[in-house]
XYZ file of N, CA, C and O in Angstrom:
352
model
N -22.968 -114.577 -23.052
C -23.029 -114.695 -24.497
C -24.126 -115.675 -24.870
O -24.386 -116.688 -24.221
N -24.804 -115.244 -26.079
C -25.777 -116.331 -26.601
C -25.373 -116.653 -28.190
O -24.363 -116.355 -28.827
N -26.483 -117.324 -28.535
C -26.411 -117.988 -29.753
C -27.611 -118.016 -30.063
O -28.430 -118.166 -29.155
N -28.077 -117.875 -31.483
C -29.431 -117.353 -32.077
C -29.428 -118.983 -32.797
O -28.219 -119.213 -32.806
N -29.894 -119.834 -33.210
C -30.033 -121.130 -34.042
C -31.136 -121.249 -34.994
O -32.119 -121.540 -34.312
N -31.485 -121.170 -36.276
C -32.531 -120.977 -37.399
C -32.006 -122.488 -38.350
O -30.785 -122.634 -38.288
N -32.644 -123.446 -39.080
C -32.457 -124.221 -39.488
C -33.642 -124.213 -40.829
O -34.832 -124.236 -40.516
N -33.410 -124.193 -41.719
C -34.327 -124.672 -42.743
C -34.106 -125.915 -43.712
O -32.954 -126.345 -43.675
N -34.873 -126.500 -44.469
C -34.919 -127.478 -45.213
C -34.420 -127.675 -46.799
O -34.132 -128.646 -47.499
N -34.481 -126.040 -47.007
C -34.192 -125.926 -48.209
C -32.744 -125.979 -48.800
O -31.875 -125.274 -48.287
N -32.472 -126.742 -49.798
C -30.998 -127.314 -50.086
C -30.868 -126.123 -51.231
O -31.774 -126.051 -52.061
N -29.313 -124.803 -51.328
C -29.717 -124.178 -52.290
C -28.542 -124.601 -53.103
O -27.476 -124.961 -52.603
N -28.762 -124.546 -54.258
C -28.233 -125.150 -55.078
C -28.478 -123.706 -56.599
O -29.394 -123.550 -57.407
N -27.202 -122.954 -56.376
C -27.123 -121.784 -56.988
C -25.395 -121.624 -57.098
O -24.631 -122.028 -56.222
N -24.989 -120.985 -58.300
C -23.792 -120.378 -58.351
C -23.621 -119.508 -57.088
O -24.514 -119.290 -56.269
N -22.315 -119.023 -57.034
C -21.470 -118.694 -55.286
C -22.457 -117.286 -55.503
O -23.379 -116.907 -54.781
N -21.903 -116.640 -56.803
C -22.703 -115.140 -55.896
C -23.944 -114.701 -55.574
O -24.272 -113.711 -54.920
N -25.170 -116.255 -56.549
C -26.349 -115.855 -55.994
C -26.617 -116.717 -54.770
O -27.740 -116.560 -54.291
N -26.034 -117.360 -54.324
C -25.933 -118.052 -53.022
C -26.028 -117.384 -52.157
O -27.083 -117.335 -51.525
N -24.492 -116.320 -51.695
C -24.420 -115.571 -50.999
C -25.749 -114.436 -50.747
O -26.497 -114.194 -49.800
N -25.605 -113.968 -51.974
C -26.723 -112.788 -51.684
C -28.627 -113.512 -51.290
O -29.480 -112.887 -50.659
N -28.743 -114.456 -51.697
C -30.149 -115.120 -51.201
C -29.759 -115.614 -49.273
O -30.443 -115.509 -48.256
N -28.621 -116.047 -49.476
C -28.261 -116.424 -47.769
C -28.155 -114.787 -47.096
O -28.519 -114.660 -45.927
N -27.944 -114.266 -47.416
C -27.618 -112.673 -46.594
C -29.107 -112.046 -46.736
O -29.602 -111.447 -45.781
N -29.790 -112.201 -47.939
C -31.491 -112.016 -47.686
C -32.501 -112.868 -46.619
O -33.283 -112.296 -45.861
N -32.354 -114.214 -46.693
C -32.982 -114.912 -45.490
C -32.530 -114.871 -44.059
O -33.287 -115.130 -43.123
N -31.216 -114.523 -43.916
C -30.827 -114.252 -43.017
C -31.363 -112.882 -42.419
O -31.578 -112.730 -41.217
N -31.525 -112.064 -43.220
C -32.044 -110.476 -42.933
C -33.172 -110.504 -42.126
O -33.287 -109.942 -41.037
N -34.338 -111.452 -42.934
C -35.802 -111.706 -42.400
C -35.527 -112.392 -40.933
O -36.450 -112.225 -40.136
N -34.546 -113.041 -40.520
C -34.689 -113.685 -39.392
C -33.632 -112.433 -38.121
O -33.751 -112.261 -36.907
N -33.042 -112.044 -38.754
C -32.516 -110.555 -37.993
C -33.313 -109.542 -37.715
O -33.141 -108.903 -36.676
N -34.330 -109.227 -38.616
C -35.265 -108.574 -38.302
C -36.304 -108.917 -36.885
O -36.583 -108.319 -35.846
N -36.698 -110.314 -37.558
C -37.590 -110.857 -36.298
C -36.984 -110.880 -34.924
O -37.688 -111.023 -33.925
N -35.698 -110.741 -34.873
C -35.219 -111.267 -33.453
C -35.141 -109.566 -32.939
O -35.398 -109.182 -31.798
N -34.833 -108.924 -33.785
C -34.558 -107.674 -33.428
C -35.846 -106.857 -32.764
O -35.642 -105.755 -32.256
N -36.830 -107.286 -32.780
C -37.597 -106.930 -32.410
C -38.066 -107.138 -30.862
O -38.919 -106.495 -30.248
N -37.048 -108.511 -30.291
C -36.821 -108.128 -29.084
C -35.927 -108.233 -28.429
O -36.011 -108.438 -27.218
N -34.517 -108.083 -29.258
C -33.608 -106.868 -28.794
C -32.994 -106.646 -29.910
O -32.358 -107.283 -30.749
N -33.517 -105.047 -29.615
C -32.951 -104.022 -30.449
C -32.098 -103.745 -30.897
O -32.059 -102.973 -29.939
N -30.961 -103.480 -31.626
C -30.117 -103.302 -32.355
C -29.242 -104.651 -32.336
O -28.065 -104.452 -32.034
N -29.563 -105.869 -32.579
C -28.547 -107.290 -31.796
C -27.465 -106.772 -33.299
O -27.069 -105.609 -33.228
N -27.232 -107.191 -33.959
C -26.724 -106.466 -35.091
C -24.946 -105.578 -35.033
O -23.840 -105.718 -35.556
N -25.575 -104.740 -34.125
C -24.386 -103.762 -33.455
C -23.611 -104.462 -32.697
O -22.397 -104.383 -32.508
N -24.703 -105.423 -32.112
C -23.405 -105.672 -30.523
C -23.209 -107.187 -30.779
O -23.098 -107.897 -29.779
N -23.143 -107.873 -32.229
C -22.558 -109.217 -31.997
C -21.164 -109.109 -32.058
O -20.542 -108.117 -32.439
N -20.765 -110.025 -31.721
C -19.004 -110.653 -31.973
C -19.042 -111.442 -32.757
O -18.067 -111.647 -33.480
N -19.776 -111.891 -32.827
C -19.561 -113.204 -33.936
C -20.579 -113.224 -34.690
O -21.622 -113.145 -34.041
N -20.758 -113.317 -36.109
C -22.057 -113.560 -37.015
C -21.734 -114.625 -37.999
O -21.081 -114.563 -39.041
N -22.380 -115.673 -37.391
C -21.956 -116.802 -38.937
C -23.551 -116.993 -39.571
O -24.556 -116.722 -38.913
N -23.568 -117.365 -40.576
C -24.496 -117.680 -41.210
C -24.308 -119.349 -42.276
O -23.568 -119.637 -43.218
N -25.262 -120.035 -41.608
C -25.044 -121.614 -41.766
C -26.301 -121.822 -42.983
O -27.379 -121.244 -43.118
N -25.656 -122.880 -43.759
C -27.219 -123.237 -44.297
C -27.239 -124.573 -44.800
O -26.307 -125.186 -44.280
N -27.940 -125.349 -45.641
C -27.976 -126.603 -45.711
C -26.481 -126.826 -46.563
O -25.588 -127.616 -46.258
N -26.509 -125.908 -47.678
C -24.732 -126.455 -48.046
C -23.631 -126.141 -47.222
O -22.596 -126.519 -47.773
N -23.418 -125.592 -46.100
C -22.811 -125.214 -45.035
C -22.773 -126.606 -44.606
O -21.746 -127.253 -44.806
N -24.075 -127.290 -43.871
C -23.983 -128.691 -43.315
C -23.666 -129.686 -43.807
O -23.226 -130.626 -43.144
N -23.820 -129.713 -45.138
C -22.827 -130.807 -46.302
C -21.475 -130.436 -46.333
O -20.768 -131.441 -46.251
N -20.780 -129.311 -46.427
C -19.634 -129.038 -46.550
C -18.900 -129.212 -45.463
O -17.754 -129.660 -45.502
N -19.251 -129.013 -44.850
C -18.167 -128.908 -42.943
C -18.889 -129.555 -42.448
O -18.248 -129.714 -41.409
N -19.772 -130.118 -42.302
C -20.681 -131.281 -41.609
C -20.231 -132.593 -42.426
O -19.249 -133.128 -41.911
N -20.620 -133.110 -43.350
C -20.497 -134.035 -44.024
C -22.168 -134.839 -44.347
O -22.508 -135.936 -44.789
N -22.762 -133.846 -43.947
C -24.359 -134.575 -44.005
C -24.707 -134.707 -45.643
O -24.025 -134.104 -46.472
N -25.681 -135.439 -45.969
C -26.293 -135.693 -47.170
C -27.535 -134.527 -46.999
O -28.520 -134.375 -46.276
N -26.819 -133.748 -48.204
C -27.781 -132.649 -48.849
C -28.253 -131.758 -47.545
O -29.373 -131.327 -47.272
N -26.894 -131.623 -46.771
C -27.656 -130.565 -45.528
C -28.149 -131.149 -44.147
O -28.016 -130.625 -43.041
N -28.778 -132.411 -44.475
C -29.489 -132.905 -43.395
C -29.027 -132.482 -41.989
O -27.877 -132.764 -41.651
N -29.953 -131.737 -41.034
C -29.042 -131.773 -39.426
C -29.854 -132.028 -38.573
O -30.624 -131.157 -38.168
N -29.870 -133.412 -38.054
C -30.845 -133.714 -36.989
C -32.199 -134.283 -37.494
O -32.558 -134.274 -38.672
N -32.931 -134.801 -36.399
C -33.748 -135.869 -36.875
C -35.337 -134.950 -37.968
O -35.658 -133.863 -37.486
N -35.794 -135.194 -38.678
C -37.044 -134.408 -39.389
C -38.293 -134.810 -38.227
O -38.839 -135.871 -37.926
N -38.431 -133.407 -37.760
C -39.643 -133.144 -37.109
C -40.358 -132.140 -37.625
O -39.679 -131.167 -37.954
N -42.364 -132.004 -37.934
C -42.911 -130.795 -38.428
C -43.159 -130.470 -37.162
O -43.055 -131.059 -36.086
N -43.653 -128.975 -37.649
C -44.074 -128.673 -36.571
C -45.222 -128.587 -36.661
O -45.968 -128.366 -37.615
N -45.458 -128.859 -35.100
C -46.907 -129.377 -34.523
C -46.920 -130.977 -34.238
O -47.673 -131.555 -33.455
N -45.952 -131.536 -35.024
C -46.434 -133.035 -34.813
C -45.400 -133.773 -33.948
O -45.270 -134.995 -33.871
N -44.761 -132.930 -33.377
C -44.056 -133.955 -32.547
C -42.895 -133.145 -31.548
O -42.793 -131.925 -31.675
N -42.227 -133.707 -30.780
C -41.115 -132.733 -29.893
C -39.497 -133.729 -30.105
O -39.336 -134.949 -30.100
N -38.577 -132.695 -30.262
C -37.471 -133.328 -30.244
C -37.256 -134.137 -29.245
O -37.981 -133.921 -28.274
N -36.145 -135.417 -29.095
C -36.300 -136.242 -28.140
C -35.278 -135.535 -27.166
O -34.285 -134.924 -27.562
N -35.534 -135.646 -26.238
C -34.773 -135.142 -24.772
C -33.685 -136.131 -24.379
O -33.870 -137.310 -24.681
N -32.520 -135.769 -23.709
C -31.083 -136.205 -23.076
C -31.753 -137.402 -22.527
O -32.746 -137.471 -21.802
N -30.920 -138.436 -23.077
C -31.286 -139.869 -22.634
C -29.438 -140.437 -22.792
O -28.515 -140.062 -23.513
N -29.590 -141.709 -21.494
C -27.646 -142.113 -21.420
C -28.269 -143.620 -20.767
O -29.367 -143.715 -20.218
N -27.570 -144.429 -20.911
C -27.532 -145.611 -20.517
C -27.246 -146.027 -18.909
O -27.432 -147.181 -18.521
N -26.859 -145.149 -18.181
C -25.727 -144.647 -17.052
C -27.150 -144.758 -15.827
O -27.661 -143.676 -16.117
N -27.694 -145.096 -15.167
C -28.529 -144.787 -14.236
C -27.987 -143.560 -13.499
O -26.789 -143.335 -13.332
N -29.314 -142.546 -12.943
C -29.030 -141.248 -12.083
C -28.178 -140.069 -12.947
O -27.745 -139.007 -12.500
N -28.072 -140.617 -14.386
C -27.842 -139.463 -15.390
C -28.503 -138.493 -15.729
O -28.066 -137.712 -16.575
């Protein structure tokens, strides 16, 4: 089993039903792209959630979405597994 992960910046801030339907449109564009290398993923998930910045305020508890540290891209790499523990 896998897991597909997409994160954006944008905080939406819309009544529920145009929420939904703009989250089920951006989501589309990124179903598309993946689908392209594998084909029908769509058919054969088990599970489809769709997360977004008010998702991460709500059940996260983050301010306005926030998840994880702000990196652009190009300018930098997330930081890698680090522990205090020597031979970790």
């Amino acid at each position: 089993r896998r897991g597909i992960y997409c994160y954006s910046t944008n905080n939406i801030l819309l009544n529920f039903g145009k929420y939904i339907r703009l989250k089920e449109e951006r989501a589309k564009v990124l179903f598309d792209a993946v689908e392209k290398v594998f084909p029908d993923l769509e058919s054969r998930l088990e599970v489809r959630l769709i997360g977004t910045p008010k998702t991460h305020e709500r059940f996260l508890r983050r301010n306005r979405g926030t998840y994880g540290p702000e990196i652009y891209a190009g300018q930098g790499i997330l930081p890698g597994p680090s522990t205090p523990v020597q031979g970790l």
